[in-house]
PDB file of C-alpha atoms in Angstrom:
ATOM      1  CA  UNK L1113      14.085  11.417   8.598  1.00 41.00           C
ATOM      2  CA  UNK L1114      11.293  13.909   8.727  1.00 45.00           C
ATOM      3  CA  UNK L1115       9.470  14.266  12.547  1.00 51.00           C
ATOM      4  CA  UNK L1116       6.250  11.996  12.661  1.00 55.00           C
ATOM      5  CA  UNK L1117       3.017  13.482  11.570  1.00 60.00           C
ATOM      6  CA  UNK L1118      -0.117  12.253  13.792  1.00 57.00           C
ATOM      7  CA  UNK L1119      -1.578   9.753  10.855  1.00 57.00           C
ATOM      8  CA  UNK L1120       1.887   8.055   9.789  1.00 60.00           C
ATOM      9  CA  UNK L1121       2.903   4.552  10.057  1.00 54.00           C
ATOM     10  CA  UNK L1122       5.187   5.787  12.252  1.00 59.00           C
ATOM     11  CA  UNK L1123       2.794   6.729  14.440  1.00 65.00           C
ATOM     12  CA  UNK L1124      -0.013   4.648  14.063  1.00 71.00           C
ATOM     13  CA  UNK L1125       0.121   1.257  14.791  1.00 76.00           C
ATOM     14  CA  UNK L1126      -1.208  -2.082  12.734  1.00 82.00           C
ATOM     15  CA  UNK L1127      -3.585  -3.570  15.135  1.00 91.00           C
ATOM     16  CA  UNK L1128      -5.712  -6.385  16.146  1.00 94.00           C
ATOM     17  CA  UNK L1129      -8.704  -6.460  17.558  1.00 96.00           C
ATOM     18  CA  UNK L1130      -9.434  -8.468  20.442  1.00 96.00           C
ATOM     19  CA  UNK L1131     -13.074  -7.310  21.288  1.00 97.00           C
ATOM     20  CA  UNK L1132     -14.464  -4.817  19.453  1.00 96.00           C
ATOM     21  CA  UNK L1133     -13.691  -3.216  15.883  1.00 95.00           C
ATOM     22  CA  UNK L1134     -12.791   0.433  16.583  1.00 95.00           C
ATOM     23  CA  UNK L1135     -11.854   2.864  19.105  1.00 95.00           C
ATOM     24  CA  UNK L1136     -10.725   6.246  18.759  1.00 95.00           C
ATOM     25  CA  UNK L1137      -9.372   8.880  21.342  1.00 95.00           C
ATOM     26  CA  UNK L1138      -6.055  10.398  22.564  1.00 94.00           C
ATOM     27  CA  UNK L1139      -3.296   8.258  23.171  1.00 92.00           C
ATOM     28  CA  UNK L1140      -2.126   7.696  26.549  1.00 94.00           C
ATOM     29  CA  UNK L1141      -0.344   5.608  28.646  1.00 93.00           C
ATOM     30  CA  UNK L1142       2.609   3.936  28.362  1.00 92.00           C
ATOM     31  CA  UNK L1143       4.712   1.836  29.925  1.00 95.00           C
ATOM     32  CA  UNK L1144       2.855  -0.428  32.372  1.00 97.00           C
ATOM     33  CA  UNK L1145       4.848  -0.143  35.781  1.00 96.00           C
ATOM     34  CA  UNK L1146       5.779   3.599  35.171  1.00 95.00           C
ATOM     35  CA  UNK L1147       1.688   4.591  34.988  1.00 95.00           C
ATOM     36  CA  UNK L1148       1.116   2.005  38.269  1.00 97.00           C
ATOM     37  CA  UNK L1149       4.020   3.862  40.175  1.00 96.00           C
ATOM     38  CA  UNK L1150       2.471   7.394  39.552  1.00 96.00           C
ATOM     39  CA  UNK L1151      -1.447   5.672  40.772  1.00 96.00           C
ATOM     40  CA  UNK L1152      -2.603   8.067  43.458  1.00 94.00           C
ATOM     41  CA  UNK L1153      -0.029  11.066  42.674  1.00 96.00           C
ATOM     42  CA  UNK L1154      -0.447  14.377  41.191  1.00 96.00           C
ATOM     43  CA  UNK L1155       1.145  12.790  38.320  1.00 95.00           C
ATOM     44  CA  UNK L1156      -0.694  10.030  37.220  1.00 95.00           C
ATOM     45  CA  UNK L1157      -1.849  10.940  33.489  1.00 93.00           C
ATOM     46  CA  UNK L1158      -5.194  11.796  33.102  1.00 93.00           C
ATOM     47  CA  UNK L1159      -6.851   8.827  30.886  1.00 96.00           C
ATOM     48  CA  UNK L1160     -10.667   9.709  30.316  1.00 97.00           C
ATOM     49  CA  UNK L1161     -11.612   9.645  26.547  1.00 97.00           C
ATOM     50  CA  UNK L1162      -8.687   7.896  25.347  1.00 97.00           C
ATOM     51  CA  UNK L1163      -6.889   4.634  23.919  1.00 96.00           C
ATOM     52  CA  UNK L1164      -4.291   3.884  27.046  1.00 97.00           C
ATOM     53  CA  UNK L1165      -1.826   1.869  25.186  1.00 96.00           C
ATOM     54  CA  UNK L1166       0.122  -0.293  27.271  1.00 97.00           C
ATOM     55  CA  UNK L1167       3.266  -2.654  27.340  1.00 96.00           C
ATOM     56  CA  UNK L1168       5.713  -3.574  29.567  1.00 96.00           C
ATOM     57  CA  UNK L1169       9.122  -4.861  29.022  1.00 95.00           C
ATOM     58  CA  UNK L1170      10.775  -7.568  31.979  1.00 95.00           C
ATOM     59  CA  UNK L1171       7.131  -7.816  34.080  1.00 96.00           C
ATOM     60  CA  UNK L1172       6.265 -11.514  34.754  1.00 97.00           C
ATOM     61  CA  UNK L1173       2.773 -12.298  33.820  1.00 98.00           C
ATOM     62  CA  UNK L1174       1.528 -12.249  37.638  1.00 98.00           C
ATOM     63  CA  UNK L1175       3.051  -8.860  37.833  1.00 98.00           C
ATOM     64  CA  UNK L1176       0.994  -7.362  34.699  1.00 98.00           C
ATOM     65  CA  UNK L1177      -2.190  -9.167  35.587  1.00 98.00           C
ATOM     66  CA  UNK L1178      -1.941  -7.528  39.149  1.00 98.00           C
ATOM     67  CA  UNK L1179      -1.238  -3.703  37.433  1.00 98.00           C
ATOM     68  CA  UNK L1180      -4.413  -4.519  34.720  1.00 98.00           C
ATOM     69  CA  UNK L1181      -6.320  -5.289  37.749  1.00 98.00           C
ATOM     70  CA  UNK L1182      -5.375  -2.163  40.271  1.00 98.00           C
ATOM     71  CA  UNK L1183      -6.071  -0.220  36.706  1.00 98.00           C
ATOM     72  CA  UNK L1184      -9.434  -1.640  37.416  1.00 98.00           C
ATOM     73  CA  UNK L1185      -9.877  -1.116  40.945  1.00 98.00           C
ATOM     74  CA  UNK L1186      -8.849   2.065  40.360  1.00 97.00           C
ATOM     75  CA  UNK L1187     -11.939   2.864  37.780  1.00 97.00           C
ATOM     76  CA  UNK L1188      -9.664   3.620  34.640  1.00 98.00           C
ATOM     77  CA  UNK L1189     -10.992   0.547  32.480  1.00 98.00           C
ATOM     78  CA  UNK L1190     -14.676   2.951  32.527  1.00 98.00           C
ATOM     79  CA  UNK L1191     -12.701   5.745  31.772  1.00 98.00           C
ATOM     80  CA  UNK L1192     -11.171   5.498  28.689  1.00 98.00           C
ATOM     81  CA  UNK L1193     -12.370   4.338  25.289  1.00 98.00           C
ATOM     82  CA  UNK L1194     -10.289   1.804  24.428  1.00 98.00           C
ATOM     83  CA  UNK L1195      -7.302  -0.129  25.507  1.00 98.00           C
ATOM     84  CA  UNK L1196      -4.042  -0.903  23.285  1.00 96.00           C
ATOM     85  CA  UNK L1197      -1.797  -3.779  24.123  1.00 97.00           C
ATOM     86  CA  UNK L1198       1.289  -3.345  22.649  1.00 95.00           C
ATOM     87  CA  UNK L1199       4.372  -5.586  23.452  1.00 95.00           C
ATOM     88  CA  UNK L1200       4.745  -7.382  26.818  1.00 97.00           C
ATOM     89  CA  UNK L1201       7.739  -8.720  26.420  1.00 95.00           C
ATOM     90  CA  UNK L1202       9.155 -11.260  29.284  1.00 96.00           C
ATOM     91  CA  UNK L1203       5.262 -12.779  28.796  1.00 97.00           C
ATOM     92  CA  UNK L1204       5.356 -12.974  25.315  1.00 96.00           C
ATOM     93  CA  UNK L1205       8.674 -15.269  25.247  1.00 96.00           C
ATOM     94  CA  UNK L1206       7.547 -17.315  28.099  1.00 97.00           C
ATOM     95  CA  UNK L1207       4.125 -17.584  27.164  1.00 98.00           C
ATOM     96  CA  UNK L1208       3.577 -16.839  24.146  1.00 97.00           C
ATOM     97  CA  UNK L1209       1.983 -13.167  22.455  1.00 96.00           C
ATOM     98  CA  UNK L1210      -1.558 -13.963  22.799  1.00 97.00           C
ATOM     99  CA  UNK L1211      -0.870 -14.363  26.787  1.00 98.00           C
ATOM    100  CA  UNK L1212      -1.676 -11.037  27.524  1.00 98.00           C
ATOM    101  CA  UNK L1213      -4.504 -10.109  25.176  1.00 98.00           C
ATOM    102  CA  UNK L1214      -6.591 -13.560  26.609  1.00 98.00           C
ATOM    103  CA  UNK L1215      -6.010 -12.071  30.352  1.00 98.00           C
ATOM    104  CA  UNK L1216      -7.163  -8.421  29.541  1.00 98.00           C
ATOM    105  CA  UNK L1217     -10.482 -10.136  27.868  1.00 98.00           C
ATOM    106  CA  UNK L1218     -11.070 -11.216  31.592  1.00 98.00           C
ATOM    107  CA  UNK L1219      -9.950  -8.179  33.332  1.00 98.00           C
ATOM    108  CA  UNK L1220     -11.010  -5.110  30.956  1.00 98.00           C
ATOM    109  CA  UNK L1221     -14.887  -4.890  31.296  1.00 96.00           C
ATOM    110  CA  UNK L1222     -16.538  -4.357  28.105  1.00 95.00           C
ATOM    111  CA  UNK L1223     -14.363  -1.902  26.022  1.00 98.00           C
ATOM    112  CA  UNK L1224     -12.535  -2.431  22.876  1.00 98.00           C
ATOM    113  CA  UNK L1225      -9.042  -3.751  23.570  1.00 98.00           C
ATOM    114  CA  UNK L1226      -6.318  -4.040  20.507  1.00 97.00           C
ATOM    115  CA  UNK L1227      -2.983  -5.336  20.868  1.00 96.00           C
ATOM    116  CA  UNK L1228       0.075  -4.659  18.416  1.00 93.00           C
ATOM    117  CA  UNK L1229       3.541  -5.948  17.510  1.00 90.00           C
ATOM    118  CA  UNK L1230       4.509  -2.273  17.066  1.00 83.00           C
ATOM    119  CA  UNK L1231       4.742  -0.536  20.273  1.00 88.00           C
ATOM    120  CA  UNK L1232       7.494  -1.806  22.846  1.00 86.00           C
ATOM    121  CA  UNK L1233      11.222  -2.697  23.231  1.00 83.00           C
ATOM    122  CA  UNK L1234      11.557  -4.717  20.192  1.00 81.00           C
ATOM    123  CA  UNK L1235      13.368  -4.004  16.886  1.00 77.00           C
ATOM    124  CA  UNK L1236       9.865  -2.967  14.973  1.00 75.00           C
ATOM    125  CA  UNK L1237       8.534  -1.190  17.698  1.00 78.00           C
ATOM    126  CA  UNK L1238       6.989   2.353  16.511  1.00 75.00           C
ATOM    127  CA  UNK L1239       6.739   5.585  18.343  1.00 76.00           C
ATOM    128  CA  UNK L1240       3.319   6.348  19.925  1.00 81.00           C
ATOM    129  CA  UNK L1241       2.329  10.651  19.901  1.00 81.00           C
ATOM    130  CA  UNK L1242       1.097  10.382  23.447  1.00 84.00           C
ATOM    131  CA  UNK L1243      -1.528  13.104  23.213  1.00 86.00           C
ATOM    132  CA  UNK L1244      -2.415  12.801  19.731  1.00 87.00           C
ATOM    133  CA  UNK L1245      -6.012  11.954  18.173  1.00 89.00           C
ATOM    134  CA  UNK L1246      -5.981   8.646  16.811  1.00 88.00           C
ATOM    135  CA  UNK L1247      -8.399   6.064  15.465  1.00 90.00           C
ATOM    136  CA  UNK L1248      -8.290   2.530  14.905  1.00 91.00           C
ATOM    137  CA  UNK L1249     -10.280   0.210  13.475  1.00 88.00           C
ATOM    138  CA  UNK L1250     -10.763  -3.327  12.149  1.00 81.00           C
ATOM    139  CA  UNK L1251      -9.458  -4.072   8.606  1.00 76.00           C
ATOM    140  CA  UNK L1252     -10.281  -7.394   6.768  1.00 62.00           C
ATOM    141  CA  UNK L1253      -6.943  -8.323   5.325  1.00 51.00           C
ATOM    142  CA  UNK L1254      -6.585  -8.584   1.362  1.00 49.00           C
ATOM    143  CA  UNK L1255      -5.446 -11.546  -0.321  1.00 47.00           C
TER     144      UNK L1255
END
């Protein structure tokens, strides 16, 4: 296989929109309770200007509600320029895939927030260029 290129399917994710119709930016991010457990360190990846993709593998659903709202106390939501949901996945078996993208309309303040079926722990999931410029927009489907 040849390495991903930024623009690929591999690395560019079909998305969603939840609110909004486009955001563009570097990717960052990541897994959910790695970012939360580097919150107030040295290490904590810096997130202004870009899409923080998120998604979190065995979290229950108080667990990620909590983490989206220290991400909030902690002033990222005004930060970046968009947010990216990607696959959450204890929540989405136990309550279904739209679970997630519902709570971040009440906890994201007015930014564009996406979600995809592409970037997490399951058999489809896609690699994400962390770093890389990416946009994404609404596209009306074609019948």
């Amino acid at each position: 296989p040849s390495p991903a290129r930024p623009g690929s399917a591999f690395v560019t994710p079909i998305v969603e929109f939840v609110r909004g119709t486009e955001m563009s930016g570097d990717l960052g991010g990541g897994n959910l309770s790695g970012m939360l457990t580097l919150a107030g360190t040295a290490w904590f990846p810096p997130v202004d200007g870009t899409i923080l993709a998120l998604e979190a593998l065995s979290l229950s659903y108080s667990s990620v509600a909590a983490g989206l709202h220290q991400l909030r106390q902690m002033g990222v939501f005004e930060r970046v320029s968009g947010v990216l949901l990607g696959q959450f996945t204890a929540v989405d078996q136990e309550f279904g895939i739209d679970a997630i993208p519902r709570l971040a309309l009440e906890v994201v303040p007015g930014i564009p927030i996406a979600s995809t079926r592409h970037f997490g722990h399951s058999h489809n999931s896609r690699a994400l260029m962390l770093g890389e410029q990416v946009s994404l927009c609404h596209i009306d489907s074609v019948d």
